[in-house]
PDB file of C-alpha atoms in Angstrom:
ATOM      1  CA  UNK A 166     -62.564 -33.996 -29.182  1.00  0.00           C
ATOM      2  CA  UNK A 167     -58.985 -33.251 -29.771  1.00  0.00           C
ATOM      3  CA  UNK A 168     -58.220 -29.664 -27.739  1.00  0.00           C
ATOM      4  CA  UNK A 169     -55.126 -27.414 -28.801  1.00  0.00           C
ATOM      5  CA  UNK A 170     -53.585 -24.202 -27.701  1.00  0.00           C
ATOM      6  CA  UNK A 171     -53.131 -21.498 -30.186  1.00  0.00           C
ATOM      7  CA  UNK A 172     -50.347 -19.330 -30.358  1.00  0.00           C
ATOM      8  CA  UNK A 173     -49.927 -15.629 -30.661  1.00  0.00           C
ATOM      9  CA  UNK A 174     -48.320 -13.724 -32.861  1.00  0.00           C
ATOM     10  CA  UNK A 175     -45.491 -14.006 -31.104  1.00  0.00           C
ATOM     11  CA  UNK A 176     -45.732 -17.561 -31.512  1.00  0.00           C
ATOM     12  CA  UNK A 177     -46.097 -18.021 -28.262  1.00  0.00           C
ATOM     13  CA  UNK A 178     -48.967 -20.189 -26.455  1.00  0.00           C
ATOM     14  CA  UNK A 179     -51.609 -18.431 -25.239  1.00  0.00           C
ATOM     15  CA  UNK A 180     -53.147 -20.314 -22.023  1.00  0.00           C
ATOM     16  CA  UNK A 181     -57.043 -20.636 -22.187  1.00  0.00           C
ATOM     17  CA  UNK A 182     -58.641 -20.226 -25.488  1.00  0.00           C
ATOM     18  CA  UNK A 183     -58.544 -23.604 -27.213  1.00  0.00           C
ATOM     19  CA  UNK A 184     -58.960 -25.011 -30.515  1.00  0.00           C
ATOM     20  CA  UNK A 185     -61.541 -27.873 -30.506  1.00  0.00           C
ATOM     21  CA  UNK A 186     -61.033 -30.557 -33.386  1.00  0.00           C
ATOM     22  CA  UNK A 187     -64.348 -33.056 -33.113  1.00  0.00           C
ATOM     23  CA  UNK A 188     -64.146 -36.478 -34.552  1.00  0.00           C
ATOM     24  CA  UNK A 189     -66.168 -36.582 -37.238  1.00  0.00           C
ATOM     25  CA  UNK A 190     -68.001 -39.608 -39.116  1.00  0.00           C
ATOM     26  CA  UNK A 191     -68.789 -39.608 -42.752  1.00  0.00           C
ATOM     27  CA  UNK A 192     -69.496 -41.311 -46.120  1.00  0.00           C
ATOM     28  CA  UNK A 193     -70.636 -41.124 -49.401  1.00  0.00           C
ATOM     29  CA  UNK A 194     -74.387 -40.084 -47.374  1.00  0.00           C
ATOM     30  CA  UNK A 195     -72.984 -37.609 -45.609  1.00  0.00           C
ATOM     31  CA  UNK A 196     -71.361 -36.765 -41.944  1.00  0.00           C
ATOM     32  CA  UNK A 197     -72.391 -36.998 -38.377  1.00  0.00           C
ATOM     33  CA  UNK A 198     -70.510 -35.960 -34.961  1.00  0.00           C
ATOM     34  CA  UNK A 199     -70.905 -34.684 -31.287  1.00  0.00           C
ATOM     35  CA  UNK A 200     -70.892 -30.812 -31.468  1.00  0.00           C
ATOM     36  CA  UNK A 201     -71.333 -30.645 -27.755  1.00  0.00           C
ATOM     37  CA  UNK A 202     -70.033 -33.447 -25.204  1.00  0.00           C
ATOM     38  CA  UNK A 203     -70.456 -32.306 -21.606  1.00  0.00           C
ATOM     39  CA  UNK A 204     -67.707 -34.810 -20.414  1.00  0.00           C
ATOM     40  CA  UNK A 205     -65.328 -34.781 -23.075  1.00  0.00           C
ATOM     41  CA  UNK A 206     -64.792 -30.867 -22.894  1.00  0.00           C
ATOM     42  CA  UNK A 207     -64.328 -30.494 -19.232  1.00  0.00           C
ATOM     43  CA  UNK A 208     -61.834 -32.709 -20.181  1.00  0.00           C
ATOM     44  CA  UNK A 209     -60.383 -30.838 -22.777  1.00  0.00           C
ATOM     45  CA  UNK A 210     -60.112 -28.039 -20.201  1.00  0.00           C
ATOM     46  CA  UNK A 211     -58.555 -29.937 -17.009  1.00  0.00           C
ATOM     47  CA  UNK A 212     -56.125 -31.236 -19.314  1.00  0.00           C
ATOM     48  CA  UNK A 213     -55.388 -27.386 -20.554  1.00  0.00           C
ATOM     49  CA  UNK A 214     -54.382 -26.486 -16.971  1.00  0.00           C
ATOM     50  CA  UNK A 215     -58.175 -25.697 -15.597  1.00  0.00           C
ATOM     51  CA  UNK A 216     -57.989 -26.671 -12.049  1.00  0.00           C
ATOM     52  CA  UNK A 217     -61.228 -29.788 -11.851  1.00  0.00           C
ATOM     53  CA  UNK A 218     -62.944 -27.674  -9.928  1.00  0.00           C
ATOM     54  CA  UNK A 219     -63.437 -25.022 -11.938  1.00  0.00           C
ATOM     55  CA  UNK A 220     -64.012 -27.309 -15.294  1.00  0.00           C
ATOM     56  CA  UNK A 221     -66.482 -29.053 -13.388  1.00  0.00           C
ATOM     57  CA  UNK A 222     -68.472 -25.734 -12.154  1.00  0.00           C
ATOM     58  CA  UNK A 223     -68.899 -24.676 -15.602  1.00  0.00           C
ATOM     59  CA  UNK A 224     -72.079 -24.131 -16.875  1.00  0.00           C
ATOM     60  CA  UNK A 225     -73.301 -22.739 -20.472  1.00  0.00           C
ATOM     61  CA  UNK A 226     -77.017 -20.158 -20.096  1.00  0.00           C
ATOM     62  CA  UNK A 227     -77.959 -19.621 -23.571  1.00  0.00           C
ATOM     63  CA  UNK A 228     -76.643 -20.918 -27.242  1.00  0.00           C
ATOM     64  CA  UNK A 229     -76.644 -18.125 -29.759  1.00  0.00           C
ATOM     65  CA  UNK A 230     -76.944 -18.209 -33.511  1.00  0.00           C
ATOM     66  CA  UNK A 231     -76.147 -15.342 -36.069  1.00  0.00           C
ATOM     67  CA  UNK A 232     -76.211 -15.574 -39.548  1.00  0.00           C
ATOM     68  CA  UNK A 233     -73.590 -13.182 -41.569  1.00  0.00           C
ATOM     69  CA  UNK A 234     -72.844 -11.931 -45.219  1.00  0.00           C
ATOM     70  CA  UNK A 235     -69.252 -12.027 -46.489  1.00  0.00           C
ATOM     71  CA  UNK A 236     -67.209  -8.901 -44.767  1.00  0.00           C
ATOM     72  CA  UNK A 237     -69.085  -8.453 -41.914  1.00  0.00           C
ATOM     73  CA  UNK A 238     -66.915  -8.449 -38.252  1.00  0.00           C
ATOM     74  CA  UNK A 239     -69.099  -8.882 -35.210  1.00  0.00           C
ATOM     75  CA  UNK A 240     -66.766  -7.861 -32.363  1.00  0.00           C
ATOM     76  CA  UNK A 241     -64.997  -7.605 -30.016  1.00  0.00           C
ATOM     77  CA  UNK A 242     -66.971  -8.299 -27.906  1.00  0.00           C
ATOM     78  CA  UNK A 243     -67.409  -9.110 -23.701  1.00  0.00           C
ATOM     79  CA  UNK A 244     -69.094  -9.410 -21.041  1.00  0.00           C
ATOM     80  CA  UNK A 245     -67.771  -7.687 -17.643  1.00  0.00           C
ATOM     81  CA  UNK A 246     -68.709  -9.212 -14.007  1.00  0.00           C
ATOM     82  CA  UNK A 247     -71.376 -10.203 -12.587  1.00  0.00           C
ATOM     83  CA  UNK A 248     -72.175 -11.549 -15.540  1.00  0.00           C
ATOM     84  CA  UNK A 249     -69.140 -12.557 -17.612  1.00  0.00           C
ATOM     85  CA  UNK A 250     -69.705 -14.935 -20.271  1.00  0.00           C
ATOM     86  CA  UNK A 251     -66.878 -17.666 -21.970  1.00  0.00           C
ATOM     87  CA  UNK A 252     -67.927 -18.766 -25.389  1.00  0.00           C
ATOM     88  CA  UNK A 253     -68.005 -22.158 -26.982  1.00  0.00           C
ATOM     89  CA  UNK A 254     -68.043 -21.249 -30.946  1.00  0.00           C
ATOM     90  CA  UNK A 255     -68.734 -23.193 -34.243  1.00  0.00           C
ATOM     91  CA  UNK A 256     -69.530 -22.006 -37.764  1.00  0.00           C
ATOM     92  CA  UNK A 257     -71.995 -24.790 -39.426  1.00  0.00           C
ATOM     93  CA  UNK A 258     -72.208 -22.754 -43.000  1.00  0.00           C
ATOM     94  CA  UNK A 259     -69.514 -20.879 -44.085  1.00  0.00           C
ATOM     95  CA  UNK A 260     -66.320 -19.927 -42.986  1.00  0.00           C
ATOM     96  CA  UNK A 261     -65.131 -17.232 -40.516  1.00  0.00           C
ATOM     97  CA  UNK A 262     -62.050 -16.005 -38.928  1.00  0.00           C
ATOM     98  CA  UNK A 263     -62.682 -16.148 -35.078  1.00  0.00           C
ATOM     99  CA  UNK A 264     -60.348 -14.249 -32.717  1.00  0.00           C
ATOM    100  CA  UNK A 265     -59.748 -14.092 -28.755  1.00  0.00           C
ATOM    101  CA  UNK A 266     -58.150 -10.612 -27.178  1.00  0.00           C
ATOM    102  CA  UNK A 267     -56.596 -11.492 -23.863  1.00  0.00           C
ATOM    103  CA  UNK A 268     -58.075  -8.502 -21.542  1.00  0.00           C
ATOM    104  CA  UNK A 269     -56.885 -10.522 -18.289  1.00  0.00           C
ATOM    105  CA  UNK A 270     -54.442  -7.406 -16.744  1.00  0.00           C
ATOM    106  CA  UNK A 271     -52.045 -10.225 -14.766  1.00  0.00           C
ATOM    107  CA  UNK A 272     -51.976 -12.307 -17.507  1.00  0.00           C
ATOM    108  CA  UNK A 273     -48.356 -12.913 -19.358  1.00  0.00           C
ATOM    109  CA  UNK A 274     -50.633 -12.598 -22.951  1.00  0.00           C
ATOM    110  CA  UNK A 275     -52.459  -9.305 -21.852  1.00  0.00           C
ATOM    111  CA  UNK A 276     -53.308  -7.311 -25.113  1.00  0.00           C
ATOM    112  CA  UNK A 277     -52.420 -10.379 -27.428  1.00  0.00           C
ATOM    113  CA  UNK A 278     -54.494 -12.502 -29.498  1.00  0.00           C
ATOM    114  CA  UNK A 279     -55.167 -15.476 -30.991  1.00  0.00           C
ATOM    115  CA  UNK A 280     -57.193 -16.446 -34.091  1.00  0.00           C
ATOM    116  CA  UNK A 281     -58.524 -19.618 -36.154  1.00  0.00           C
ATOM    117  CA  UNK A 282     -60.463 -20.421 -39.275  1.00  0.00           C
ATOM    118  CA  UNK A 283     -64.066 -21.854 -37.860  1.00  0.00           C
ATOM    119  CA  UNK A 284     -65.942 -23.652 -41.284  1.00  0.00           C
ATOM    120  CA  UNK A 285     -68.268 -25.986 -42.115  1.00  0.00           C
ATOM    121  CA  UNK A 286     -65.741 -28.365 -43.517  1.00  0.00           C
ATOM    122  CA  UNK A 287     -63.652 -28.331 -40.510  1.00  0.00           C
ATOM    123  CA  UNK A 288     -66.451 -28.616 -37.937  1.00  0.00           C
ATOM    124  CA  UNK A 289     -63.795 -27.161 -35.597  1.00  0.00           C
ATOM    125  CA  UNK A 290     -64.690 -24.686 -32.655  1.00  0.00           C
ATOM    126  CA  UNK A 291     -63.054 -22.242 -30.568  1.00  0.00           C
ATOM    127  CA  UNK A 292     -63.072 -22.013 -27.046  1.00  0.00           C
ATOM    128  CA  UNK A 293     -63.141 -17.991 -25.771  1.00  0.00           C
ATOM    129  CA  UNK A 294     -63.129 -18.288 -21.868  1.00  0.00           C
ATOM    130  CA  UNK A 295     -63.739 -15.120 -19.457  1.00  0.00           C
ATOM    131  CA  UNK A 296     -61.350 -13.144 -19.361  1.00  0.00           C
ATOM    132  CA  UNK A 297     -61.357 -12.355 -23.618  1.00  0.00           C
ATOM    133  CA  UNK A 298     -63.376 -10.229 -25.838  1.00  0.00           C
ATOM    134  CA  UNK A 299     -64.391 -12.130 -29.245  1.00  0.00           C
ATOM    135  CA  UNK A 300     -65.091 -11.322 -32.584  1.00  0.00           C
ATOM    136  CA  UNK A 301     -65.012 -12.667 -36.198  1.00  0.00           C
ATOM    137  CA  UNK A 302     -64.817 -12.116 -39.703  1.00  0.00           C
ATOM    138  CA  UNK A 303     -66.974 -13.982 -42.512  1.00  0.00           C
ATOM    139  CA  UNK A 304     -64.660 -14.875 -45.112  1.00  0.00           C
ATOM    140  CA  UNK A 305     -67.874 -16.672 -46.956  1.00  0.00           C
ATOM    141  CA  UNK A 306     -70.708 -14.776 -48.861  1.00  0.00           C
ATOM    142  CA  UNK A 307     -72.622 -16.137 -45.707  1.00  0.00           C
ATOM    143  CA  UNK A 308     -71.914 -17.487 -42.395  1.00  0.00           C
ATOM    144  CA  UNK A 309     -74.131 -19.019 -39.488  1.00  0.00           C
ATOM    145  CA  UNK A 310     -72.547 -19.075 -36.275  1.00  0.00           C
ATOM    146  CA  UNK A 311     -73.536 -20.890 -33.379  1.00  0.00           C
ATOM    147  CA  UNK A 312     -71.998 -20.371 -29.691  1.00  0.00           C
ATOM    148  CA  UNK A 313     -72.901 -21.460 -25.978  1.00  0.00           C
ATOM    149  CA  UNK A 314     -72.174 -19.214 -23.666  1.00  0.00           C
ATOM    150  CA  UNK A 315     -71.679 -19.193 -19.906  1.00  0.00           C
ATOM    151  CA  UNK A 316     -73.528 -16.251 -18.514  1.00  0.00           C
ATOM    152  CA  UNK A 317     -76.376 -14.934 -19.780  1.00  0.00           C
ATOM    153  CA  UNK A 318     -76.387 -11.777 -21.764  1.00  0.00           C
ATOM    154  CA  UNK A 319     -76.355  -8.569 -19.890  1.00  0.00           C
ATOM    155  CA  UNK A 320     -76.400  -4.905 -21.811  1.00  0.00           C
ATOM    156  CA  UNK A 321     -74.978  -3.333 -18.406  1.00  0.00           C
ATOM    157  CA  UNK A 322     -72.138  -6.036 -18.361  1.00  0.00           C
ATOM    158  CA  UNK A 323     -71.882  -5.854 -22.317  1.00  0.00           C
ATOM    159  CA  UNK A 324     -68.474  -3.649 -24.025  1.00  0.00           C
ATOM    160  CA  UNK A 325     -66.935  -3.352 -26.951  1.00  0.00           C
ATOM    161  CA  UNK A 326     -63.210  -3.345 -28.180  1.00  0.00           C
ATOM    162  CA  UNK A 327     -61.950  -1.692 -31.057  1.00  0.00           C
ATOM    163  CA  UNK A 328     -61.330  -4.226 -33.993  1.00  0.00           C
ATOM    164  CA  UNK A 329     -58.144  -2.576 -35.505  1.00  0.00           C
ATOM    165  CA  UNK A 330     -56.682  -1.197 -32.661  1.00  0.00           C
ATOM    166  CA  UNK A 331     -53.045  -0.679 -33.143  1.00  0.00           C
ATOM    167  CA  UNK A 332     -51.886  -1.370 -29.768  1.00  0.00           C
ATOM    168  CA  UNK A 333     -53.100  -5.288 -30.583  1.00  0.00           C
ATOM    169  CA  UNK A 334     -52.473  -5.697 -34.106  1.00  0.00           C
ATOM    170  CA  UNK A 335     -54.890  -8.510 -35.297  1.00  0.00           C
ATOM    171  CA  UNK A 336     -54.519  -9.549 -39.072  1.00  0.00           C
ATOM    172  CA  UNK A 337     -57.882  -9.844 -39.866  1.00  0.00           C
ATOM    173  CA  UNK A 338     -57.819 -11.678 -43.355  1.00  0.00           C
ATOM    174  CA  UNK A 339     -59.716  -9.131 -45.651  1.00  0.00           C
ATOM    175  CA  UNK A 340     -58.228  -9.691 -48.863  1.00  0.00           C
ATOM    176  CA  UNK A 341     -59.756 -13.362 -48.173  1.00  0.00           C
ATOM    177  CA  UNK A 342     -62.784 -12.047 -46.802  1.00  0.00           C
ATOM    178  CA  UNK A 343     -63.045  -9.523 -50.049  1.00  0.00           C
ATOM    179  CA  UNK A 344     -63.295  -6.124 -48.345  1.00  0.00           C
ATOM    180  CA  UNK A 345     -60.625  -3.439 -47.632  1.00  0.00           C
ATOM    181  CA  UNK A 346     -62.486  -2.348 -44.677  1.00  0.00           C
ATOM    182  CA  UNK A 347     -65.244  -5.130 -42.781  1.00  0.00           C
ATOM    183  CA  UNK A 348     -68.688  -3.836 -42.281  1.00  0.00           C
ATOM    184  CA  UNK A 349     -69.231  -2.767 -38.662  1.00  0.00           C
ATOM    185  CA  UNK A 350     -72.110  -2.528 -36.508  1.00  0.00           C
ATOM    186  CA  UNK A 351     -72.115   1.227 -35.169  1.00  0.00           C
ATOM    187  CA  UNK A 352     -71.048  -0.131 -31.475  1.00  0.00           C
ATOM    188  CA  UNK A 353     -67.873  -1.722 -32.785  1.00  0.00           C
ATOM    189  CA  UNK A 354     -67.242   1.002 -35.402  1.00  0.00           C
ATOM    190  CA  UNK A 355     -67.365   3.349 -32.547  1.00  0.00           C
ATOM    191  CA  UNK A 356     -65.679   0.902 -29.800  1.00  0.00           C
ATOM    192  CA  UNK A 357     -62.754   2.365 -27.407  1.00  0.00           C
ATOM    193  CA  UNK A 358     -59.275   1.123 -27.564  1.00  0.00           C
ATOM    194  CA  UNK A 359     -57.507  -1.727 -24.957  1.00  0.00           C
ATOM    195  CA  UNK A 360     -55.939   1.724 -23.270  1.00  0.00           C
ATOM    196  CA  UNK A 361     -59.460   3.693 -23.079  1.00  0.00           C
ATOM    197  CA  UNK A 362     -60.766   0.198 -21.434  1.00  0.00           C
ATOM    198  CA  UNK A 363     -57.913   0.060 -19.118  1.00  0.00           C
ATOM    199  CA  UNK A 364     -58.209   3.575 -18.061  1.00  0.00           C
ATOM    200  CA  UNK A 365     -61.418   2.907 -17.162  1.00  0.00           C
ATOM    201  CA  UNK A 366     -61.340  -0.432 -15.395  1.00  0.00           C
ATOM    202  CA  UNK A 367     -63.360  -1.853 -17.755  1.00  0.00           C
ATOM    203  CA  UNK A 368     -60.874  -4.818 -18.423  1.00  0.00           C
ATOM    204  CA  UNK A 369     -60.508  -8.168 -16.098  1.00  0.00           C
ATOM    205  CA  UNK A 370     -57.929  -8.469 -12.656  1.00  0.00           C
TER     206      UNK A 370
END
């Protein structure tokens, strides 16, 4: 499984969310290939920069799976100690734009993001470690999307981040995605900014 950095707007690489490329075997019957491979992606990560240790301590507590019509954006979304959560993401009908916000305070990439197209046709998946709220738009007129995660979900440890904020600046595709303005769960519609987050502690050391 191929493993890429993405880069932010900036163009600049963004270290720990990775794009995941499986190989994939088809014909005229159809396709078949490893969505999850225990070995290969602690791979991927020691040869991102994850010290072995840490790749090798990593364990996934639940898989997810949400199905979405065109327009919706789930997000953004995290998980706060003692129960953080990375995120190991796929979309198996459909399409979606999938996004990582960097809330890591030391980091060089605080407040910046990175985003990729996740589709059935690509098979690809995104790799949100701790440290990032998620989210994503369905640019289909229905999306399933499937994600293991690495802590188990907790509604104390559980925030929000505002999808639009300004200070951030994502370019959520919604002319693809057909809408002028995504439909929002009332949590996100209603979800502080990365400054209101800050202020509060409510972001990662």
């Amino acid at each position: 499984m191929p493993a890429e950095t993405l880069l932010t707007a900036s163009d600049q690489p963004m270290a720990g969310p990775l794009l995941i490329t499986p190989q994939v075997f088809g014909d005229d019957r159809g396709f078949f290939y490893e969505s999850w491979n225990e070995r290969r992606f602690r791979q991927d990560l020691i040869t991102a920069g994850l010290p072995t240790a840490e790749a090798e301590g990593l364990q996934f507590r639940q898989d997810n799976h949400s199905r979405s019509s065109r327009g919706v954006l789930r997000g953004l979304h995290f998980q706060l100690p003692p129960e953080p959560q990375g995120k190991l993401v796929r979309c198996s009908v459909g399409s979606i734009f999938d996004v990582a916000v960097d809330l890591r305070r030391g980091s060089p990439s605080y407040g910046q993001w990175v985003g990729a197209t996740l589709s059935a046709e690509n098979h690809q998946q995104l790799w949100v470690p701790v440290g990032f709220a998620h989210g994503f738009l369905t640019l289909s007129d229905d999306a399933e999307v499937q994600y293991k995660a690495s802590g188990f979900w907790n509604r104390d440890c559980e925030r929000s981040l505002c999808w639009d904020d300004p200070s951030i600046a994502i370019d959520w595709p919604l002319q693809q995605a057909g809408v002028t303005t995504p439909l929002l769960a009332a949590k996100d519609a209603e979800a502080p900014g990365l400054q209101t987050l800050l202020s509060a502690g409510e972001v990662f050391a």
